[in-house]
Amino acid sequence: PRIVVVGAGAAGLGAAIKLNHLGFKNIIIVEACQQVGGRIAKANIGNAWVDTGAQYIHGASEKNPVYCLLKKSGLLSQVPEDGKSLFYRCNGHKVDEDFSKYVYEAGERIIRYYGNIGKSIGEHFAEKAQELIDMHQADEKMLVQSILSLVGKQFLLDIGASDLHNVSLASWQYYINMGEDLNVEGLMFQLVENLMEDFPKECLLLSKAVSKIDWDGSFSDKEGHVYPVCVVCEDGEEILADHVIVTISLGCLKAQADTFFKPRLSAEKKEAIDKLGFGNIGKIFLEYEKAFWENDVSQIHFIWDDDSVSSVHTDQAQWLKHLQIFTVMRPKEKFGNVLIGWCPSDVADLIETMPEKELTSAITEHIRMFTGDPHIPPPKTVLRTEWRSNCFTSGVCSFLPVNVDALVMDVLAQPLVGTRNPNKELQVLFAGEATIKSLYGTVQGAWLSGHREAERLLQYYKETKPAT
């Protein structure tokens, strides 16, 4: 059979590489961008290449296939030891590291709870965080509240959402926790490059955007072979296939579900696409001539005294209030003096469009105020991600809104069923992080969803005829 994979992100590569291993040889990957990886991507800053996309392994354990791939490729040995986390208040004073760590970890335990589908993480967090605040002495209450609020904002950042009250408390109902998070900055894009080394280059079409998938039809090639699916590219080329695995982002599906498939998607499939949330996460890389932080620091947090745990949400008008978490790119010998500032959701959307001069000057004042050092110079280079404005991603990752059951991800994962050509099964299949309810929002989720669809095809051909 001829199989076309649309999209060369983790899901598309997972599907294509697995199919290849399973003995399917007639595979074509069609990718709109100039390079593979999708939301795993790289850019150059200073003398180093950095990950502008995914840089965390969610689950640093043998259970996680991406962790195992990094380990096998020898890249894990380059991950530095964890450094110190600094917490600054807006008056320029540092907070005791042990105290802030204790409160922060208590907050994380609260937010990782799952429960009723009709309740939001925001409601649960407000209630439980308040109980924790009330347990402290009067002179500590404000500080505890502002650290806990930071935990809430960090969570918004993790999932790319704009309001904890819009995120379902049942988000973790089916989720498989594979262990601690691990920052593998500068290594994720290398993993993708390594994985592609053995994949036949002639089967990969880059800079080739797909405009439409015509399915449930009869399309003949020059030799007279008839295929049920025709993948129409923006440059006019048509690629015929027995099976197409669609791995484009949920953001792209939201934007073009009505025009991308002909015949159109079922009402149930369309509803699943509409119901799920698709967030944005922004990174701002700041390169300095000289570091204003010590060598053993890996994270810098800014906490606002007036932040509340009762409503954790973004506000574009006060976007700097959401630029509170900075990670230090380490080791210094490899990356130089580079910080990554992180921002969630619509704040990330805003930052994508801001003039660089305005952005740089605002961030510099912000850092000076929190560190209490008016002499910190502006960064010499600023680089920001643009995942929302990129029409081939339209954001970063899916999340579960209140009153939405993660089972809709199963609906999204179901292959389309043809009516005109019913004997041609599995014409259009779906993979991607938004199609896997146990691991959505993760690289391993995307990768394994690709494997799932490859296995689905293998099973089909085992039951009907041998794979060719």
CSV table of C-alpha atoms in Angstrom, one decimal:
chain,number,residue,atom,x,y,z
A,1,PRO,CA,0.0,0.0,0.0
A,2,ARG,CA,1.0,3.6,-0.5
A,3,ILE,CA,0.9,5.6,2.7
A,4,VAL,CA,1.2,9.4,3.0
A,5,VAL,CA,2.0,11.0,6.3
A,6,VAL,CA,1.0,14.6,6.5
A,7,GLY,CA,3.4,16.5,8.9
A,8,ALA,CA,6.9,15.6,10.0
A,9,GLY,CA,6.6,16.5,13.7
A,10,ALA,CA,7.0,13.9,16.4
A,11,ALA,CA,3.8,12.1,15.5
A,12,GLY,CA,4.5,12.0,11.8
A,13,LEU,CA,8.0,10.8,12.3
A,14,GLY,CA,6.8,8.3,14.9
A,15,ALA,CA,4.4,6.9,12.3
A,16,ALA,CA,6.7,6.9,9.3
A,17,ILE,CA,9.7,5.4,11.2
A,18,LYS,CA,7.5,2.7,12.8
A,19,LEU,CA,5.9,1.8,9.4
A,20,ASN,CA,9.3,1.5,7.9
A,21,HIS,CA,10.4,-0.8,10.7
A,22,LEU,CA,7.3,-2.9,10.2
A,23,GLY,CA,8.1,-3.5,6.6
A,24,PHE,CA,6.0,-0.9,4.8
A,25,LYS,CA,8.2,0.6,2.2
A,26,ASN,CA,5.9,2.8,0.1
A,27,ILE,CA,5.8,5.8,2.5
A,28,ILE,CA,5.9,9.5,1.8
A,29,ILE,CA,6.1,12.2,4.4
A,30,VAL,CA,4.8,15.6,3.3
A,31,GLU,CA,5.9,18.5,5.4
A,32,ALA,CA,5.0,22.2,5.0
A,33,CYS,CA,8.1,23.6,6.6
A,34,GLN,CA,11.7,23.6,5.4
A,35,GLN,CA,12.8,21.2,8.2
A,36,VAL,CA,11.4,18.2,10.1
A,37,GLY,CA,10.4,18.3,13.7
A,38,GLY,CA,7.2,20.3,13.8
A,39,ARG,CA,7.0,21.7,17.3
A,40,ILE,CA,10.5,20.4,18.0
A,41,ALA,CA,12.6,23.1,16.3
A,42,LYS,CA,15.9,25.0,16.5
A,43,ALA,CA,17.3,28.4,16.1
A,44,ASN,CA,20.7,30.0,16.4
A,45,ILE,CA,21.6,32.4,19.2
A,46,GLY,CA,25.2,33.5,19.8
A,47,ASN,CA,27.4,30.5,19.1
A,48,ALA,CA,24.8,27.9,19.9
A,49,TRP,CA,21.7,26.2,18.5
A,50,VAL,CA,18.8,26.2,20.9
A,51,ASP,CA,15.4,24.4,21.1
A,52,THR,CA,12.7,26.9,20.2
A,53,GLY,CA,10.1,24.2,20.6
A,54,ALA,CA,9.8,21.3,23.1
A,55,GLN,CA,12.7,21.1,25.5
A,56,TYR,CA,11.3,19.1,28.4
A,57,ILE,CA,10.9,15.4,28.8
A,58,HIS,CA,7.8,14.8,30.8
A,59,GLY,CA,8.9,11.7,32.6
A,60,ALA,CA,12.6,11.1,32.9
A,61,SER,CA,12.3,7.3,33.2
A,62,GLU,CA,12.7,4.1,31.1
A,63,LYS,CA,8.9,4.1,30.7
A,64,ASN,CA,9.2,7.1,28.4
A,65,PRO,CA,10.3,6.2,24.8
A,66,VAL,CA,11.7,9.7,24.2
A,67,TYR,CA,13.8,9.4,27.3
A,68,CYS,CA,15.1,6.0,26.0
A,69,LEU,CA,15.8,7.4,22.6
A,70,LEU,CA,17.8,10.3,24.1
A,71,LYS,CA,19.7,7.9,26.3
A,72,LYS,CA,20.4,5.5,23.4
A,73,SER,CA,21.7,8.3,21.3
A,74,GLY,CA,24.1,9.4,24.0
A,75,LEU,CA,22.5,12.9,24.3
A,76,LEU,CA,21.4,12.4,27.9
A,77,SER,CA,24.9,12.5,29.1
A,78,GLN,CA,25.0,16.2,28.1
A,79,VAL,CA,22.2,17.2,30.5
A,80,PRO,CA,23.7,19.3,33.3
A,81,GLU,CA,23.1,18.8,37.0
A,82,ASP,CA,20.2,20.8,38.5
A,83,GLY,CA,21.2,24.2,39.8
A,84,LYS,CA,19.8,26.6,42.3
A,85,SER,CA,16.4,28.3,42.0
A,86,LEU,CA,16.3,32.0,43.0
A,87,PHE,CA,13.1,33.8,44.0
A,88,TYR,CA,12.9,37.6,44.0
A,89,ARG,CA,10.1,39.8,45.3
A,90,CYS,CA,9.1,42.9,43.4
A,91,ASN,CA,10.9,45.1,46.0
A,92,GLY,CA,14.2,43.6,44.8
A,93,HIS,CA,14.6,41.3,47.8
A,94,LYS,CA,15.6,37.7,47.5
A,95,VAL,CA,13.4,35.1,49.3
A,96,ASP,CA,14.9,32.4,51.4
A,97,GLU,CA,15.5,29.5,49.0
A,98,ASP,CA,14.4,26.7,51.4
A,99,PHE,CA,11.2,28.4,52.3
A,100,SER,CA,10.2,29.3,48.7
A,101,LYS,CA,11.0,25.7,47.6
A,102,TYR,CA,8.9,24.2,50.5
A,103,VAL,CA,5.9,26.4,49.5
A,104,TYR,CA,6.4,25.9,45.8
A,105,GLU,CA,6.4,22.1,46.1
A,106,ALA,CA,3.3,22.1,48.4
A,107,GLY,CA,1.6,24.2,45.7
A,108,GLU,CA,2.6,21.7,43.0
A,109,ARG,CA,1.1,18.8,45.0
A,110,ILE,CA,-2.2,20.7,45.1
A,111,ILE,CA,-2.3,21.5,41.4
A,112,ARG,CA,-1.5,18.0,40.2
A,113,TYR,CA,-4.7,16.6,41.8
A,114,TYR,CA,-7.5,15.4,39.6
A,115,GLY,CA,-11.2,15.2,40.3
A,116,ASN,CA,-14.7,16.2,39.0
A,117,ILE,CA,-15.0,16.9,35.3
A,118,GLY,CA,-17.4,19.8,36.0
A,119,LYS,CA,-15.0,21.5,38.4
A,120,SER,CA,-12.0,23.6,37.3
A,121,ILE,CA,-8.4,23.4,38.5
A,122,GLY,CA,-8.8,27.1,39.3
A,123,GLU,CA,-11.6,26.4,41.9
A,124,HIS,CA,-9.7,23.5,43.4
A,125,PHE,CA,-6.4,25.4,43.6
A,126,ALA,CA,-8.0,28.5,45.1
A,127,GLU,CA,-9.6,26.5,47.9
A,128,LYS,CA,-6.7,24.3,48.8
A,129,ALA,CA,-4.1,27.0,48.4
A,130,GLN,CA,-6.1,29.2,50.8
A,131,GLU,CA,-6.1,26.4,53.3
A,132,LEU,CA,-2.3,26.3,53.1
A,133,ILE,CA,-2.0,30.1,53.4
A,134,ASP,CA,-4.2,30.1,56.5
A,135,MET,CA,-1.8,27.6,58.2
A,136,HIS,CA,1.0,30.3,58.1
A,137,GLN,CA,1.6,33.2,60.5
A,138,ALA,CA,0.3,36.6,59.6
A,139,ASP,CA,3.7,38.0,58.5
A,140,GLU,CA,4.2,35.0,56.1
A,141,LYS,CA,0.8,34.9,54.5
A,142,MET,CA,1.4,37.4,51.7
A,143,LEU,CA,4.6,35.7,50.7
A,144,VAL,CA,3.1,32.2,50.7
A,145,GLN,CA,0.2,33.5,48.6
A,146,SER,CA,2.5,35.1,46.0
A,147,ILE,CA,4.6,31.9,45.7
A,148,LEU,CA,1.5,29.7,45.4
A,149,SER,CA,0.1,32.1,42.7
A,150,LEU,CA,3.4,31.6,40.9
A,151,VAL,CA,2.7,27.8,41.0
A,152,GLY,CA,-0.7,28.5,39.4
A,153,LYS,CA,0.9,30.6,36.7
A,154,GLN,CA,3.6,28.0,36.0
A,155,PHE,CA,0.8,25.5,35.4
A,156,LEU,CA,-0.9,27.9,32.9
A,157,LEU,CA,2.5,28.0,31.3
A,158,ASP,CA,2.9,24.2,31.2
A,159,ILE,CA,-0.4,23.8,29.3
A,160,GLY,CA,-0.5,27.1,27.4
A,161,ALA,CA,-3.9,28.2,28.9
A,162,SER,CA,-5.0,31.6,29.9
A,163,ASP,CA,-7.2,30.9,33.0
A,164,LEU,CA,-7.1,28.1,35.6
A,165,HIS,CA,-10.9,28.4,35.9
A,166,ASN,CA,-11.2,27.2,32.3
A,167,VAL,CA,-9.1,24.1,32.8
A,168,SER,CA,-10.8,20.9,33.8
A,169,LEU,CA,-10.0,19.3,37.2
A,170,ALA,CA,-10.4,16.0,35.3
A,171,SER,CA,-7.4,16.8,33.1
A,172,TRP,CA,-5.3,14.0,34.7
A,173,GLN,CA,-8.0,11.4,34.8
A,174,TYR,CA,-6.4,9.2,32.1
A,175,TYR,CA,-3.0,10.7,32.1
A,176,ILE,CA,0.1,8.5,32.6
A,177,ASN,CA,2.7,10.1,34.8
A,178,MET,CA,6.1,8.7,33.6
A,179,GLY,CA,8.2,10.5,36.2
A,180,GLU,CA,9.9,13.8,36.8
A,181,ASP,CA,10.3,16.5,34.2
A,182,LEU,CA,13.8,16.9,32.7
A,183,ASN,CA,15.1,20.0,30.8
A,184,VAL,CA,17.0,18.8,27.8
A,185,GLU,CA,17.5,22.2,26.2
A,186,GLY,CA,19.5,22.1,23.0
A,187,LEU,CA,19.2,18.3,22.7
A,188,MET,CA,15.6,17.7,21.5
A,189,PHE,CA,16.2,19.0,18.0
A,190,GLN,CA,19.3,16.9,17.8
A,191,LEU,CA,17.3,13.8,18.6
A,192,VAL,CA,15.0,14.5,15.7
A,193,GLU,CA,18.0,14.9,13.4
A,194,ASN,CA,19.5,11.6,14.6
A,195,LEU,CA,16.2,9.8,14.1
A,196,MET,CA,16.0,11.0,10.5
A,197,GLU,CA,19.5,9.7,9.6
A,198,ASP,CA,18.3,6.2,8.7
A,199,PHE,CA,15.0,7.3,7.0
A,200,PRO,CA,15.1,7.3,3.2
A,201,LYS,CA,15.6,10.9,2.1
A,202,GLU,CA,13.6,10.4,-1.1
A,203,CYS,CA,10.5,9.6,1.0
A,204,LEU,CA,10.5,13.1,2.6
A,205,LEU,CA,9.0,16.1,0.8
A,206,LEU,CA,9.9,19.4,2.6
A,207,SER,CA,8.4,22.9,2.0
A,208,LYS,CA,5.3,21.2,0.7
A,209,ALA,CA,2.1,22.4,2.3
A,210,VAL,CA,-1.1,20.3,1.9
A,211,SER,CA,-4.2,22.3,1.1
A,212,LYS,CA,-6.8,19.5,0.9
A,213,ILE,CA,-7.3,15.8,1.4
A,214,ASP,CA,-9.8,14.4,-1.1
A,215,TRP,CA,-10.9,11.0,0.3
A,216,ASP,CA,-13.5,8.3,-0.2
A,217,GLY,CA,-13.0,8.5,-4.0
A,218,SER,CA,-11.4,6.7,-6.9
A,219,PHE,CA,-8.2,8.4,-8.3
A,220,SER,CA,-6.2,6.7,-11.0
A,221,ASP,CA,-2.4,7.2,-11.6
A,222,LYS,CA,-0.7,6.9,-15.0
A,223,GLU,CA,-0.3,3.2,-14.6
A,224,GLY,CA,-4.0,2.7,-14.0
A,225,HIS,CA,-3.7,2.0,-10.2
A,226,VAL,CA,-6.8,3.2,-8.4
A,227,TYR,CA,-6.4,4.9,-5.0
A,228,PRO,CA,-9.2,6.1,-2.6
A,229,VAL,CA,-7.3,9.2,-1.4
A,230,CYS,CA,-5.7,12.2,-3.2
A,231,VAL,CA,-3.5,14.6,-1.2
A,232,VAL,CA,-3.6,18.0,-2.9
A,233,CYS,CA,-0.6,20.2,-2.2
A,234,GLU,CA,-0.6,24.0,-2.3
A,235,ASP,CA,1.8,23.9,-5.3
A,236,GLY,CA,-0.8,21.9,-7.3
A,237,GLU,CA,0.9,18.5,-7.0
A,238,GLU,CA,-1.5,15.7,-6.2
A,239,ILE,CA,-0.2,12.6,-4.3
A,240,LEU,CA,-2.4,9.5,-4.5
A,241,ALA,CA,-2.6,7.1,-1.5
A,242,ASP,CA,-4.3,4.1,0.0
A,243,HIS,CA,-3.9,5.6,3.5
A,244,VAL,CA,-3.1,9.0,4.8
A,245,ILE,CA,-2.0,9.7,8.4
A,246,VAL,CA,-2.9,13.3,9.3
A,247,THR,CA,-0.6,14.6,12.1
A,248,ILE,CA,-1.1,18.4,11.8
A,249,SER,CA,-1.6,20.3,15.0
A,250,LEU,CA,-5.0,20.7,16.7
A,251,GLY,CA,-4.5,24.4,16.1
A,252,CYS,CA,-4.4,23.8,12.3
A,253,LEU,CA,-7.4,21.4,12.5
A,254,LYS,CA,-9.3,24.2,14.3
A,255,ALA,CA,-8.4,26.7,11.7
A,256,GLN,CA,-9.1,24.6,8.6
A,257,ALA,CA,-11.3,21.6,9.5
A,258,ASP,CA,-14.0,22.7,7.2
A,259,THR,CA,-11.9,23.1,4.1
A,260,PHE,CA,-9.1,20.5,4.6
A,261,PHE,CA,-11.2,17.4,4.1
A,262,LYS,CA,-13.5,16.5,1.2
A,263,PRO,CA,-15.9,15.0,2.0
A,264,ARG,CA,-16.1,17.0,5.3
A,265,LEU,CA,-15.5,15.6,8.7
A,266,SER,CA,-18.4,14.2,10.6
A,267,ALA,CA,-20.2,16.4,13.1
A,268,GLU,CA,-18.8,14.3,16.0
A,269,LYS,CA,-15.2,14.7,14.8
A,270,LYS,CA,-15.7,18.4,14.2
A,271,GLU,CA,-17.2,18.8,17.7
A,272,ALA,CA,-14.2,17.1,19.2
A,273,ILE,CA,-11.9,19.6,17.5
A,274,ASP,CA,-14.0,22.5,18.7
A,275,LYS,CA,-14.2,21.3,22.3
A,276,LEU,CA,-10.5,20.8,23.0
A,277,GLY,CA,-8.4,23.8,24.0
A,278,PHE,CA,-5.2,24.6,22.1
A,279,GLY,CA,-2.8,26.9,23.9
A,280,ASN,CA,0.4,28.8,23.3
A,281,ILE,CA,3.7,28.9,25.2
A,282,GLY,CA,6.2,31.7,24.4
A,283,LYS,CA,9.9,31.7,25.0
A,284,ILE,CA,12.1,34.8,24.9
A,285,PHE,CA,15.8,34.0,24.6
A,286,LEU,CA,17.9,36.8,26.1
A,287,GLU,CA,21.6,36.7,25.4
A,288,TYR,CA,23.9,38.9,27.6
A,289,GLU,CA,27.5,40.1,27.3
A,290,LYS,CA,28.0,39.1,30.9
A,291,ALA,CA,25.8,37.0,33.2
A,292,PHE,CA,24.1,38.9,36.1
A,293,TRP,CA,23.4,35.5,37.8
A,294,GLU,CA,25.8,33.1,39.4
A,295,ASN,CA,27.1,29.9,37.6
A,296,ASP,CA,25.2,27.5,39.8
A,297,VAL,CA,21.7,29.1,39.1
A,298,SER,CA,19.3,27.2,36.9
A,299,GLN,CA,16.1,29.1,37.5
A,300,ILE,CA,15.1,32.7,38.4
A,301,HIS,CA,11.6,33.4,39.6
A,302,PHE,CA,9.9,36.8,40.1
A,303,ILE,CA,7.0,37.0,42.5
A,304,TRP,CA,4.4,39.7,42.9
A,305,ASP,CA,3.1,40.6,46.3
A,306,ASP,CA,-0.4,41.5,45.0
A,307,ASP,CA,-0.9,38.2,43.1
A,308,SER,CA,-3.9,36.2,44.3
A,309,VAL,CA,-4.6,32.4,44.3
A,310,SER,CA,-8.3,32.9,43.9
A,311,SER,CA,-8.1,33.8,40.2
A,312,VAL,CA,-5.0,32.8,38.3
A,313,HIS,CA,-5.4,34.1,34.7
A,314,THR,CA,-3.5,36.1,32.2
A,315,ASP,CA,-4.0,39.7,31.4
A,316,GLN,CA,-2.4,41.1,28.2
A,317,ALA,CA,-2.5,44.7,29.6
A,318,GLN,CA,-0.2,43.6,32.4
A,319,TRP,CA,1.8,41.2,30.4
A,320,LEU,CA,5.0,41.7,32.4
A,321,LYS,CA,3.2,40.1,35.4
A,322,HIS,CA,3.3,36.9,33.5
A,323,LEU,CA,7.0,37.0,32.7
A,324,GLN,CA,8.0,35.5,36.0
A,325,ILE,CA,10.0,32.4,35.2
A,326,PHE,CA,13.4,32.4,33.6
A,327,THR,CA,15.5,29.3,33.0
A,328,VAL,CA,19.3,29.7,32.6
A,329,MET,CA,20.7,27.9,29.6
A,330,ARG,CA,23.4,25.6,30.9
A,331,PRO,CA,26.2,24.7,30.6
A,332,LYS,CA,27.6,28.2,30.1
A,333,GLU,CA,30.5,26.8,28.0
A,334,LYS,CA,28.0,25.6,25.3
A,335,PHE,CA,25.4,28.4,25.4
A,336,GLY,CA,27.1,31.5,26.7
A,337,ASN,CA,25.0,33.8,28.9
A,338,VAL,CA,21.5,33.1,27.8
A,339,LEU,CA,18.2,33.2,29.8
A,340,ILE,CA,14.9,32.0,28.6
A,341,GLY,CA,11.8,34.0,29.7
A,342,TRP,CA,8.6,32.0,29.6
A,343,CYS,CA,5.1,33.4,29.0
A,344,PRO,CA,1.7,31.7,28.6
A,345,SER,CA,-1.2,31.8,26.2
A,346,ASP,CA,-2.5,35.2,25.0
A,347,VAL,CA,0.5,36.9,26.7
A,348,ALA,CA,2.7,34.7,24.4
A,349,ASP,CA,0.4,35.8,21.5
A,350,LEU,CA,1.0,39.4,22.3
A,351,ILE,CA,4.8,39.1,22.6
A,352,GLU,CA,4.9,37.5,19.2
A,353,THR,CA,3.7,40.8,17.7
A,354,MET,CA,5.5,43.4,19.9
A,355,PRO,CA,8.2,45.6,18.4
A,356,GLU,CA,11.6,44.2,19.6
A,357,LYS,CA,12.8,47.6,21.0
A,358,GLU,CA,9.7,47.9,23.2
A,359,LEU,CA,10.0,44.3,24.3
A,360,THR,CA,13.7,44.6,25.2
A,361,SER,CA,13.4,47.8,27.1
A,362,ALA,CA,10.3,46.6,29.1
A,363,ILE,CA,12.0,43.3,30.0
A,364,THR,CA,15.2,45.1,31.1
A,365,GLU,CA,13.3,47.4,33.5
A,366,HIS,CA,11.4,44.4,34.8
A,367,ILE,CA,14.6,42.4,35.6
A,368,ARG,CA,16.3,45.5,37.2
A,369,MET,CA,13.3,46.1,39.5
A,370,PHE,CA,13.1,42.5,40.7
A,371,THR,CA,16.8,41.9,41.2
A,372,GLY,CA,17.3,45.4,42.7
A,373,ASP,CA,20.2,46.1,40.3
A,374,PRO,CA,19.6,49.2,38.2
A,375,HIS,CA,22.8,48.6,36.3
A,376,ILE,CA,21.9,45.4,34.5
A,377,PRO,CA,22.4,46.1,30.8
A,378,PRO,CA,19.9,45.2,28.1
A,379,PRO,CA,20.5,41.8,26.4
A,380,LYS,CA,22.7,42.0,23.2
A,381,THR,CA,20.4,39.6,21.4
A,382,VAL,CA,16.7,38.8,21.8
A,383,LEU,CA,15.0,35.9,20.0
A,384,ARG,CA,11.4,35.0,20.6
A,385,THR,CA,9.2,32.1,19.4
A,386,GLU,CA,6.2,32.6,17.2
A,387,TRP,CA,4.2,29.4,17.5
A,388,ARG,CA,0.8,31.1,17.3
A,389,SER,CA,1.6,33.2,14.3
A,390,ASN,CA,3.0,30.2,12.5
A,391,CYS,CA,0.1,29.0,10.3
A,392,PHE,CA,1.5,25.5,10.3
A,393,THR,CA,1.2,25.2,14.1
A,394,SER,CA,-1.2,27.9,15.3
A,395,GLY,CA,-0.1,27.3,18.9
A,396,VAL,CA,1.7,24.8,21.0
A,397,CYS,CA,-0.3,22.1,22.8
A,398,SER,CA,-3.8,20.9,23.6
A,399,PHE,CA,-5.5,21.1,27.1
A,400,LEU,CA,-8.8,20.1,28.5
A,401,PRO,CA,-11.4,22.8,29.2
A,402,VAL,CA,-14.0,22.5,32.0
A,403,ASN,CA,-16.9,20.1,31.2
A,404,VAL,CA,-14.9,18.4,28.4
A,405,ASP,CA,-14.1,14.8,28.9
A,406,ALA,CA,-10.7,13.6,27.6
A,407,LEU,CA,-12.6,10.8,25.8
A,408,VAL,CA,-13.1,13.4,23.0
A,409,MET,CA,-9.4,12.8,22.2
A,410,ASP,CA,-10.4,9.2,21.3
A,411,VAL,CA,-13.0,10.6,18.9
A,412,LEU,CA,-10.3,12.7,17.3
A,413,ALA,CA,-8.1,9.6,17.0
A,414,GLN,CA,-10.6,7.5,15.1
A,415,PRO,CA,-10.0,7.0,11.4
A,416,LEU,CA,-12.5,8.3,9.0
A,417,VAL,CA,-15.0,5.8,7.6
A,418,GLY,CA,-15.9,6.0,3.9
A,419,THR,CA,-19.3,5.4,2.5
A,420,ARG,CA,-18.7,5.6,-1.3
A,421,ASN,CA,-15.7,3.3,-1.1
A,422,PRO,CA,-16.5,1.2,2.0
A,423,ASN,CA,-14.2,-1.7,1.0
A,424,LYS,CA,-11.2,0.7,1.2
A,425,GLU,CA,-10.7,0.9,5.0
A,426,LEU,CA,-8.5,3.2,7.0
A,427,GLN,CA,-8.3,5.8,4.3
A,428,VAL,CA,-7.6,8.7,6.7
A,429,LEU,CA,-6.0,8.2,10.1
A,430,PHE,CA,-5.1,10.7,12.8
A,431,ALA,CA,-2.1,11.1,15.1
A,432,GLY,CA,-0.7,13.9,17.2
A,433,GLU,CA,-0.5,14.9,20.9
A,434,ALA,CA,-4.1,15.9,20.9
A,435,THR,CA,-5.3,12.4,19.9
A,436,ILE,CA,-3.8,10.6,22.9
A,437,LYS,CA,-5.6,11.2,26.2
A,438,SER,CA,-3.0,9.4,28.4
A,439,LEU,CA,-0.1,11.6,27.2
A,440,TYR,CA,-1.5,14.7,25.5
A,441,GLY,CA,0.8,17.8,25.4
A,442,THR,CA,3.9,15.7,25.4
A,443,VAL,CA,6.5,14.7,22.8
A,444,GLN,CA,6.2,11.0,23.8
A,445,GLY,CA,2.4,11.3,23.4
A,446,ALA,CA,2.8,12.5,19.8
A,447,TRP,CA,5.5,9.9,19.1
A,448,LEU,CA,3.4,7.0,20.5
A,449,SER,CA,0.3,8.2,18.7
A,450,GLY,CA,2.2,7.8,15.4
A,451,HIS,CA,3.2,4.3,16.5
A,452,ARG,CA,-0.5,3.6,17.3
A,453,GLU,CA,-1.6,4.4,13.7
A,454,ALA,CA,1.3,2.4,12.2
A,455,GLU,CA,0.2,-0.6,14.3
A,456,ARG,CA,-3.4,-0.1,13.2
A,457,LEU,CA,-2.3,-0.4,9.6
A,458,LEU,CA,-0.2,-3.4,10.4
A,459,GLN,CA,-3.1,-5.1,12.1
A,460,TYR,CA,-5.4,-4.3,9.1
A,461,TYR,CA,-3.0,-5.9,6.6
A,462,LYS,CA,-2.4,-8.9,8.9
A,463,GLU,CA,-6.1,-9.5,8.8
A,464,THR,CA,-6.6,-8.9,5.1
A,465,LYS,CA,-3.4,-9.6,3.2
A,466,PRO,CA,0.4,-9.5,3.8
A,467,ALA,CA,2.1,-6.1,3.9
A,468,THR,CA,3.9,-5.1,0.7
